[in-house]
Amino acid sequence: MAYLSDKSRLKLVSIPLKVKGTFIPATLLELSDEDPVRIEEALTHRLESEAPLLTQAPIVLEVSQLPESAPLAPLQQVCEKLSLHLMGIRGGCEHQQKEARRLGLVCLGDSRPKPAANDDRQYRAKVHVGTVRGGQQLVHESGDLVIIGSVNAGSEVLASGNIHIYGALRGRALAGIGGDASVRIFCQALHAELVSIAGRYRPSDAIAEDILGQACQVWLEDDRLRLDPLGV
């Protein structure tokens, strides 16, 4: 039987990196105007009331509604001026995506396509029975995610549809990961590290203390994230 030398054995266990899937939260800004002056004014107004939320995570610009001739460099300059971390764009034509790469931005592509109306097999709820433990990531990209149990701190649950948690939410829950802003998150006891609907998110330090520990629903109203006790 051949034995490994101490040096060879060390090479097998000394791995310098690990590759893990994750979902990095980002604030999605859907642009309907290419004028950098107007965009700067609107962002400045938002920063006055939502500074912690806009500055704590990277920014992604949704540019699919802009003309194909709209340049991206002035938009990047606006973000730099306001100390916002612009990570990338979503959507856009080939020309805009090439410009984004030249500017050092990531191109995320368009929103995920919705299933055909007559194909219900593509959109179904996924049910997970048991606790989602710290370090685990549970993803469902084609429907609602139902968890019969708790979501522990250090774990992530993600779904393109609604998320139902029949237990405590202590980790991170991200619904509408394909861009659907009509979905909601429901949980029996809110202690979340982060909640997000269609890219709009709220970390634990921005959640009001009077709702902590309560049965709660998270949803979007007028493009703003709301956290309300169930039944209200």
Short mmCIF file of N, CA, C and O in Angstrom, two decimals, residues 70-186:
data_model
loop_
_atom_site.label_atom_id
_atom_site.label_comp_id
_atom_site.label_asym_id
_atom_site.label_seq_id
_atom_site.Cartn_x
_atom_site.Cartn_y
_atom_site.Cartn_z
N ALA A 70 -28.73 55.77 -24.85
CA ALA A 70 -28.46 56.41 -23.56
C ALA A 70 -27.09 55.97 -23.03
O ALA A 70 -26.86 54.78 -22.84
N PRO A 71 -26.18 56.92 -22.76
CA PRO A 71 -24.86 56.56 -22.24
C PRO A 71 -24.92 56.21 -20.76
O PRO A 71 -25.76 56.73 -20.01
N LEU A 72 -24.01 55.36 -20.32
CA LEU A 72 -23.99 54.92 -18.93
C LEU A 72 -22.96 55.67 -18.09
O LEU A 72 -23.09 55.75 -16.87
N ALA A 73 -21.94 56.22 -18.73
CA ALA A 73 -20.87 56.89 -17.98
C ALA A 73 -21.41 58.03 -17.10
O ALA A 73 -21.01 58.15 -15.93
N PRO A 74 -22.33 58.90 -17.60
CA PRO A 74 -22.86 59.95 -16.73
C PRO A 74 -23.61 59.41 -15.52
O PRO A 74 -23.57 60.02 -14.44
N LEU A 75 -24.27 58.27 -15.68
CA LEU A 75 -24.99 57.66 -14.56
C LEU A 75 -24.01 57.14 -13.52
O LEU A 75 -24.25 57.25 -12.31
N GLN A 76 -22.91 56.56 -13.99
CA GLN A 76 -21.88 56.11 -13.06
C GLN A 76 -21.29 57.29 -12.30
O GLN A 76 -21.02 57.20 -11.09
N GLN A 77 -21.11 58.41 -12.98
CA GLN A 77 -20.56 59.60 -12.34
C GLN A 77 -21.49 60.14 -11.26
O GLN A 77 -21.05 60.60 -10.20
N VAL A 78 -22.80 60.05 -11.51
CA VAL A 78 -23.77 60.48 -10.50
C VAL A 78 -23.64 59.61 -9.24
O VAL A 78 -23.62 60.13 -8.12
N CYS A 79 -23.53 58.32 -9.43
CA CYS A 79 -23.40 57.41 -8.28
C CYS A 79 -22.12 57.69 -7.51
O CYS A 79 -22.12 57.70 -6.27
N GLU A 80 -21.02 57.93 -8.23
CA GLU A 80 -19.76 58.23 -7.56
C GLU A 80 -19.86 59.54 -6.78
O GLU A 80 -19.35 59.64 -5.65
N LYS A 81 -20.53 60.52 -7.35
CA LYS A 81 -20.68 61.81 -6.69
C LYS A 81 -21.46 61.67 -5.39
O LYS A 81 -21.18 62.36 -4.39
N LEU A 82 -22.44 60.78 -5.36
CA LEU A 82 -23.29 60.58 -4.18
C LEU A 82 -22.78 59.47 -3.27
O LEU A 82 -23.47 59.06 -2.34
N SER A 83 -21.56 58.98 -3.57
CA SER A 83 -20.92 57.92 -2.76
C SER A 83 -21.73 56.63 -2.75
O SER A 83 -21.81 55.94 -1.73
N LEU A 84 -22.35 56.31 -3.88
CA LEU A 84 -23.08 55.06 -4.03
C LEU A 84 -22.20 54.08 -4.81
O LEU A 84 -21.53 54.46 -5.77
N HIS A 85 -22.24 52.82 -4.40
CA HIS A 85 -21.41 51.80 -5.04
C HIS A 85 -22.19 51.16 -6.19
O HIS A 85 -23.00 50.26 -5.97
N LEU A 86 -21.95 51.63 -7.40
CA LEU A 86 -22.61 51.06 -8.58
C LEU A 86 -21.88 49.78 -8.97
O LEU A 86 -20.71 49.80 -9.36
N MET A 87 -22.61 48.64 -8.88
CA MET A 87 -22.02 47.34 -9.16
C MET A 87 -22.21 46.94 -10.62
O MET A 87 -21.34 46.34 -11.23
N GLY A 88 -23.39 47.24 -11.20
CA GLY A 88 -23.64 46.79 -12.56
C GLY A 88 -24.97 47.26 -13.09
O GLY A 88 -25.64 48.10 -12.49
N ILE A 89 -25.34 46.71 -14.24
CA ILE A 89 -26.62 47.03 -14.87
C ILE A 89 -27.39 45.75 -15.12
O ILE A 89 -26.83 44.66 -15.15
N ARG A 90 -28.70 45.91 -15.29
CA ARG A 90 -29.54 44.79 -15.71
C ARG A 90 -30.29 45.22 -16.95
O ARG A 90 -30.84 46.31 -17.01
N GLY A 91 -30.33 44.34 -17.94
CA GLY A 91 -30.99 44.67 -19.19
C GLY A 91 -30.06 45.50 -20.07
O GLY A 91 -28.85 45.50 -19.92
N GLY A 92 -30.67 46.22 -21.00
CA GLY A 92 -29.90 47.05 -21.90
C GLY A 92 -29.53 46.34 -23.19
O GLY A 92 -29.55 45.11 -23.27
N CYS A 93 -29.21 47.14 -24.20
CA CYS A 93 -28.84 46.58 -25.50
C CYS A 93 -27.37 46.14 -25.48
O CYS A 93 -26.64 46.36 -24.50
N GLU A 94 -26.94 45.56 -26.58
CA GLU A 94 -25.56 45.07 -26.67
C GLU A 94 -24.56 46.21 -26.52
O GLU A 94 -23.52 46.07 -25.86
N HIS A 95 -24.89 47.36 -27.11
CA HIS A 95 -24.00 48.52 -27.01
C HIS A 95 -23.85 48.97 -25.56
O HIS A 95 -22.73 49.27 -25.10
N GLN A 96 -24.96 49.02 -24.82
CA GLN A 96 -24.90 49.45 -23.42
C GLN A 96 -24.15 48.44 -22.56
O GLN A 96 -23.41 48.81 -21.65
N GLN A 97 -24.31 47.17 -22.86
CA GLN A 97 -23.60 46.16 -22.09
C GLN A 97 -22.09 46.22 -22.36
O GLN A 97 -21.29 46.03 -21.44
N LYS A 98 -21.71 46.51 -23.59
CA LYS A 98 -20.29 46.68 -23.89
C LYS A 98 -19.72 47.88 -23.15
O LYS A 98 -18.61 47.83 -22.60
N GLU A 99 -20.49 48.98 -23.12
CA GLU A 99 -20.04 50.17 -22.40
C GLU A 99 -19.92 49.88 -20.90
O GLU A 99 -18.97 50.30 -20.24
N ALA A 100 -20.90 49.14 -20.38
CA ALA A 100 -20.87 48.79 -18.95
C ALA A 100 -19.59 48.03 -18.61
O ALA A 100 -18.94 48.30 -17.59
N ARG A 101 -19.21 47.08 -19.46
CA ARG A 101 -17.99 46.31 -19.19
C ARG A 101 -16.76 47.20 -19.26
O ARG A 101 -15.81 47.02 -18.49
N ARG A 102 -16.75 48.16 -20.20
CA ARG A 102 -15.62 49.09 -20.27
C ARG A 102 -15.52 49.93 -19.00
O ARG A 102 -14.41 50.31 -18.59
N LEU A 103 -16.66 50.20 -18.38
CA LEU A 103 -16.67 50.99 -17.15
C LEU A 103 -16.41 50.15 -15.91
O LEU A 103 -16.43 50.67 -14.79
N GLY A 104 -16.20 48.85 -16.10
CA GLY A 104 -15.94 47.97 -14.97
C GLY A 104 -17.19 47.49 -14.26
O GLY A 104 -17.11 47.07 -13.10
N LEU A 105 -18.33 47.52 -14.94
CA LEU A 105 -19.60 47.11 -14.33
C LEU A 105 -19.98 45.70 -14.76
O LEU A 105 -19.58 45.23 -15.83
N VAL A 106 -20.79 45.07 -13.94
CA VAL A 106 -21.29 43.72 -14.22
C VAL A 106 -22.59 43.82 -15.02
O VAL A 106 -23.42 44.69 -14.73
N CYS A 107 -22.77 42.95 -16.01
CA CYS A 107 -24.01 42.90 -16.78
C CYS A 107 -24.82 41.68 -16.33
O CYS A 107 -24.38 40.54 -16.52
N LEU A 108 -25.99 41.94 -15.75
CA LEU A 108 -26.79 40.87 -15.18
C LEU A 108 -27.84 40.33 -16.13
O LEU A 108 -28.53 39.37 -15.81
N GLY A 109 -28.04 40.94 -17.28
CA GLY A 109 -29.05 40.44 -18.20
C GLY A 109 -30.43 40.90 -17.81
O GLY A 109 -30.63 41.64 -16.85
N ASP A 110 -31.44 40.46 -18.56
CA ASP A 110 -32.82 40.86 -18.33
C ASP A 110 -33.45 40.06 -17.21
O ASP A 110 -32.90 39.05 -16.75
N SER A 111 -34.66 40.49 -16.81
CA SER A 111 -35.41 39.75 -15.80
C SER A 111 -35.70 38.35 -16.32
O SER A 111 -35.84 38.12 -17.52
N ARG A 112 -35.85 37.41 -15.44
CA ARG A 112 -36.15 36.04 -15.84
C ARG A 112 -37.51 35.97 -16.53
O ARG A 112 -38.46 36.58 -16.08
N PRO A 113 -37.62 35.23 -17.61
CA PRO A 113 -38.90 35.13 -18.30
C PRO A 113 -39.94 34.42 -17.45
O PRO A 113 -39.63 33.50 -16.70
N LYS A 114 -41.18 34.85 -17.59
CA LYS A 114 -42.27 34.21 -16.86
C LYS A 114 -42.74 32.98 -17.62
O LYS A 114 -42.68 32.94 -18.86
N PRO A 115 -43.23 31.97 -16.94
CA PRO A 115 -43.70 30.77 -17.63
C PRO A 115 -44.94 31.06 -18.45
O PRO A 115 -45.69 32.00 -18.18
N ALA A 116 -45.16 30.25 -19.47
CA ALA A 116 -46.35 30.42 -20.30
C ALA A 116 -47.60 30.20 -19.47
O ALA A 116 -47.62 29.41 -18.53
N ALA A 117 -48.67 30.89 -19.86
CA ALA A 117 -49.90 30.85 -19.07
C ALA A 117 -50.50 29.45 -19.03
O ALA A 117 -51.17 29.07 -18.07
N ASN A 118 -50.26 28.64 -20.06
CA ASN A 118 -50.84 27.31 -20.11
C ASN A 118 -49.87 26.22 -19.63
O ASN A 118 -50.09 25.05 -19.83
N ASP A 119 -48.76 26.62 -18.99
CA ASP A 119 -47.78 25.65 -18.53
C ASP A 119 -47.57 25.80 -17.03
O ASP A 119 -46.66 26.45 -16.58
N ASP A 120 -48.48 25.19 -16.26
CA ASP A 120 -48.40 25.31 -14.80
C ASP A 120 -47.31 24.42 -14.22
O ASP A 120 -46.98 24.53 -13.05
N ARG A 121 -46.71 23.55 -15.01
CA ARG A 121 -45.64 22.69 -14.49
C ARG A 121 -44.39 23.50 -14.20
O ARG A 121 -43.56 23.09 -13.40
N GLN A 122 -44.23 24.66 -14.84
CA GLN A 122 -43.03 25.46 -14.64
C GLN A 122 -43.11 26.34 -13.40
O GLN A 122 -42.11 26.91 -13.00
N TYR A 123 -44.28 26.49 -12.83
CA TYR A 123 -44.43 27.40 -11.69
C TYR A 123 -45.16 26.65 -10.58
O TYR A 123 -46.38 26.59 -10.55
N ARG A 124 -44.40 26.07 -9.67
CA ARG A 124 -44.97 25.30 -8.58
C ARG A 124 -44.29 25.65 -7.27
O ARG A 124 -43.12 26.06 -7.25
N ALA A 125 -45.01 25.47 -6.19
CA ALA A 125 -44.43 25.71 -4.88
C ALA A 125 -43.47 24.59 -4.51
O ALA A 125 -43.70 23.42 -4.82
N LYS A 126 -42.41 24.96 -3.85
CA LYS A 126 -41.46 23.99 -3.32
C LYS A 126 -41.61 23.97 -1.81
O LYS A 126 -41.56 25.02 -1.16
N VAL A 127 -41.78 22.80 -1.24
CA VAL A 127 -42.00 22.66 0.21
C VAL A 127 -40.77 22.03 0.84
O VAL A 127 -40.29 20.98 0.40
N HIS A 128 -40.27 22.69 1.87
CA HIS A 128 -39.13 22.17 2.64
C HIS A 128 -39.61 21.92 4.07
O HIS A 128 -40.10 22.83 4.73
N VAL A 129 -39.46 20.70 4.53
CA VAL A 129 -39.87 20.35 5.89
C VAL A 129 -38.62 20.26 6.76
O VAL A 129 -37.71 19.47 6.48
N GLY A 130 -38.59 21.07 7.81
CA GLY A 130 -37.45 21.06 8.72
C GLY A 130 -36.76 22.41 8.78
O GLY A 130 -37.04 23.31 7.98
N THR A 131 -35.86 22.54 9.71
CA THR A 131 -35.13 23.79 9.90
C THR A 131 -34.09 23.99 8.80
O THR A 131 -33.42 23.05 8.39
N VAL A 132 -33.98 25.23 8.32
CA VAL A 132 -32.90 25.60 7.42
C VAL A 132 -31.76 26.09 8.31
O VAL A 132 -31.86 27.14 8.95
N ARG A 133 -30.69 25.33 8.37
CA ARG A 133 -29.64 25.59 9.35
C ARG A 133 -28.62 26.61 8.85
O ARG A 133 -28.52 26.87 7.65
N GLY A 134 -27.89 27.19 9.78
CA GLY A 134 -26.90 28.18 9.44
C GLY A 134 -25.90 27.65 8.43
O GLY A 134 -25.41 26.53 8.54
N GLY A 135 -25.61 28.46 7.40
CA GLY A 135 -24.72 28.05 6.33
C GLY A 135 -25.42 27.43 5.15
O GLY A 135 -24.83 27.29 4.08
N GLN A 136 -26.69 27.05 5.30
CA GLN A 136 -27.46 26.48 4.20
C GLN A 136 -28.07 27.59 3.33
O GLN A 136 -28.37 28.68 3.82
N GLN A 137 -28.25 27.28 2.06
CA GLN A 137 -28.93 28.17 1.13
C GLN A 137 -29.99 27.36 0.39
O GLN A 137 -29.67 26.38 -0.27
N LEU A 138 -31.24 27.78 0.50
CA LEU A 138 -32.35 27.10 -0.13
C LEU A 138 -32.93 28.02 -1.20
O LEU A 138 -33.36 29.14 -0.89
N VAL A 139 -32.95 27.55 -2.46
CA VAL A 139 -33.36 28.39 -3.58
C VAL A 139 -34.46 27.70 -4.38
O VAL A 139 -34.38 26.50 -4.65
N HIS A 140 -35.48 28.48 -4.76
CA HIS A 140 -36.50 27.98 -5.69
C HIS A 140 -36.75 29.08 -6.72
O HIS A 140 -37.26 30.15 -6.38
N GLU A 141 -36.37 28.81 -7.97
CA GLU A 141 -36.39 29.85 -9.00
C GLU A 141 -37.66 29.88 -9.83
O GLU A 141 -37.76 30.66 -10.76
N SER A 142 -38.62 29.01 -9.53
CA SER A 142 -39.81 28.96 -10.39
C SER A 142 -41.10 28.83 -9.58
O SER A 142 -41.96 28.04 -9.92
N GLY A 143 -41.21 29.60 -8.50
CA GLY A 143 -42.45 29.57 -7.75
C GLY A 143 -42.27 29.95 -6.29
O GLY A 143 -41.23 30.50 -5.90
N ASP A 144 -43.29 29.64 -5.49
CA ASP A 144 -43.27 29.93 -4.06
C ASP A 144 -42.42 28.93 -3.31
O ASP A 144 -42.30 27.77 -3.70
N LEU A 145 -41.86 29.38 -2.21
CA LEU A 145 -41.07 28.51 -1.33
C LEU A 145 -41.78 28.44 0.02
O LEU A 145 -42.03 29.48 0.65
N VAL A 146 -42.12 27.23 0.45
CA VAL A 146 -42.81 27.02 1.72
C VAL A 146 -41.88 26.25 2.65
O VAL A 146 -41.40 25.18 2.30
N ILE A 147 -41.64 26.81 3.82
CA ILE A 147 -40.73 26.19 4.78
C ILE A 147 -41.52 25.87 6.04
O ILE A 147 -42.02 26.77 6.72
N ILE A 148 -41.66 24.59 6.32
CA ILE A 148 -42.36 24.16 7.53
C ILE A 148 -41.28 23.94 8.59
O ILE A 148 -40.76 22.85 8.80
N GLY A 149 -40.93 25.03 9.23
CA GLY A 149 -39.83 25.05 10.18
C GLY A 149 -39.24 26.44 10.23
O GLY A 149 -39.77 27.37 9.61
N SER A 150 -38.14 26.60 10.93
CA SER A 150 -37.51 27.91 11.08
C SER A 150 -36.33 28.07 10.13
O SER A 150 -35.81 27.10 9.58
N VAL A 151 -35.93 29.32 9.94
CA VAL A 151 -34.75 29.66 9.13
C VAL A 151 -33.73 30.25 10.09
O VAL A 151 -33.90 31.36 10.58
N ASN A 152 -32.69 29.50 10.37
CA ASN A 152 -31.72 29.91 11.38
C ASN A 152 -30.81 31.04 10.90
O ASN A 152 -30.67 31.28 9.70
N ALA A 153 -30.19 31.71 11.84
CA ALA A 153 -29.22 32.76 11.52
C ALA A 153 -28.08 32.17 10.69
O ALA A 153 -27.65 31.03 10.91
N GLY A 154 -27.61 32.95 9.72
CA GLY A 154 -26.53 32.49 8.85
C GLY A 154 -26.99 31.69 7.66
O GLY A 154 -26.15 31.22 6.88
N SER A 155 -28.31 31.52 7.48
CA SER A 155 -28.83 30.78 6.32
C SER A 155 -29.57 31.74 5.40
O SER A 155 -29.92 32.85 5.79
N GLU A 156 -29.83 31.28 4.16
CA GLU A 156 -30.52 32.08 3.16
C GLU A 156 -31.62 31.26 2.52
O GLU A 156 -31.41 30.09 2.20
N VAL A 157 -32.78 31.89 2.31
CA VAL A 157 -33.85 31.27 1.53
C VAL A 157 -34.23 32.26 0.44
O VAL A 157 -34.42 33.45 0.70
N LEU A 158 -34.32 31.78 -0.79
CA LEU A 158 -34.57 32.64 -1.95
C LEU A 158 -35.62 32.00 -2.83
O LEU A 158 -35.62 30.79 -3.03
N ALA A 159 -36.51 32.83 -3.40
CA ALA A 159 -37.55 32.31 -4.30
C ALA A 159 -37.95 33.39 -5.29
O ALA A 159 -37.88 34.59 -5.00
N SER A 160 -38.38 32.94 -6.46
CA SER A 160 -38.92 33.88 -7.44
C SER A 160 -40.32 34.33 -7.04
O SER A 160 -40.77 35.40 -7.43
N GLY A 161 -41.02 33.48 -6.27
CA GLY A 161 -42.37 33.81 -5.80
C GLY A 161 -42.38 34.21 -4.35
O GLY A 161 -41.42 34.78 -3.83
N ASN A 162 -43.50 33.92 -3.66
CA ASN A 162 -43.63 34.22 -2.24
C ASN A 162 -42.79 33.27 -1.40
O ASN A 162 -42.47 32.16 -1.84
N ILE A 163 -42.49 33.68 -0.18
CA ILE A 163 -41.82 32.82 0.78
C ILE A 163 -42.71 32.72 2.02
O ILE A 163 -43.05 33.74 2.62
N HIS A 164 -43.07 31.51 2.39
CA HIS A 164 -43.88 31.25 3.58
C HIS A 164 -43.02 30.49 4.58
O HIS A 164 -42.52 29.40 4.25
N ILE A 165 -42.85 31.03 5.76
CA ILE A 165 -42.03 30.39 6.79
C ILE A 165 -42.91 30.11 8.00
O ILE A 165 -43.33 31.04 8.71
N TYR A 166 -43.21 28.83 8.24
CA TYR A 166 -44.03 28.44 9.38
C TYR A 166 -43.11 28.15 10.56
O TYR A 166 -42.97 27.01 11.02
N GLY A 167 -42.49 29.21 11.02
CA GLY A 167 -41.53 29.16 12.10
C GLY A 167 -40.87 30.52 12.19
O GLY A 167 -41.37 31.52 11.65
N ALA A 168 -39.72 30.59 12.86
CA ALA A 168 -39.01 31.86 13.03
C ALA A 168 -38.08 32.12 11.85
O ALA A 168 -37.45 31.20 11.32
N LEU A 169 -38.00 33.38 11.45
CA LEU A 169 -37.05 33.80 10.43
C LEU A 169 -35.92 34.54 11.13
O LEU A 169 -36.08 35.68 11.57
N ARG A 170 -34.77 33.88 11.21
CA ARG A 170 -33.60 34.49 11.84
C ARG A 170 -32.48 34.76 10.84
O ARG A 170 -31.55 35.51 11.13
N GLY A 171 -32.57 34.15 9.67
CA GLY A 171 -31.57 34.35 8.64
C GLY A 171 -32.00 35.38 7.62
O GLY A 171 -32.60 36.40 7.98
N ARG A 172 -31.74 35.11 6.35
CA ARG A 172 -32.03 36.04 5.26
C ARG A 172 -33.09 35.44 4.36
O ARG A 172 -32.98 34.28 3.97
N ALA A 173 -34.09 36.24 3.99
CA ALA A 173 -35.16 35.79 3.09
C ALA A 173 -35.26 36.78 1.94
O ALA A 173 -35.46 37.98 2.17
N LEU A 174 -35.16 36.27 0.71
CA LEU A 174 -35.19 37.12 -0.48
C LEU A 174 -36.23 36.56 -1.45
O LEU A 174 -36.02 35.50 -2.04
N ALA A 175 -37.34 37.25 -1.60
CA ALA A 175 -38.41 36.84 -2.51
C ALA A 175 -38.38 37.70 -3.76
O ALA A 175 -37.82 38.80 -3.76
N GLY A 176 -39.00 37.19 -4.83
CA GLY A 176 -39.02 37.96 -6.08
C GLY A 176 -37.65 38.11 -6.70
O GLY A 176 -37.34 39.15 -7.27
N ILE A 177 -36.81 37.08 -6.63
CA ILE A 177 -35.44 37.20 -7.14
C ILE A 177 -35.39 37.32 -8.66
O ILE A 177 -34.35 37.67 -9.21
N GLY A 178 -36.52 37.05 -9.32
CA GLY A 178 -36.58 37.25 -10.76
C GLY A 178 -37.13 38.61 -11.15
O GLY A 178 -37.27 38.92 -12.32
N GLY A 179 -37.44 39.45 -10.14
CA GLY A 179 -37.93 40.80 -10.41
C GLY A 179 -39.40 41.03 -10.15
O GLY A 179 -39.90 42.13 -10.35
N ASP A 180 -40.13 40.01 -9.70
CA ASP A 180 -41.56 40.15 -9.42
C ASP A 180 -41.76 40.93 -8.12
O ASP A 180 -41.45 40.43 -7.03
N ALA A 181 -42.29 42.15 -8.24
CA ALA A 181 -42.45 43.02 -7.07
C ALA A 181 -43.77 42.79 -6.34
O ALA A 181 -44.04 43.44 -5.33
N SER A 182 -44.61 41.87 -6.82
CA SER A 182 -45.91 41.64 -6.19
C SER A 182 -45.86 40.55 -5.12
O SER A 182 -46.85 40.31 -4.44
N VAL A 183 -44.73 39.89 -4.97
CA VAL A 183 -44.64 38.77 -4.03
C VAL A 183 -44.48 39.28 -2.60
O VAL A 183 -44.23 40.47 -2.37
N ARG A 184 -44.62 38.34 -1.63
CA ARG A 184 -44.51 38.70 -0.22
C ARG A 184 -43.72 37.64 0.53
O ARG A 184 -43.57 36.51 0.06
N ILE A 185 -43.27 38.02 1.71
CA ILE A 185 -42.63 37.10 2.65
C ILE A 185 -43.51 37.03 3.89
O ILE A 185 -43.93 38.07 4.42
N PHE A 186 -43.80 35.82 4.35
CA PHE A 186 -44.59 35.62 5.57
C PHE A 186 -43.77 34.78 6.54
O PHE A 186 -43.12 33.81 6.14
#
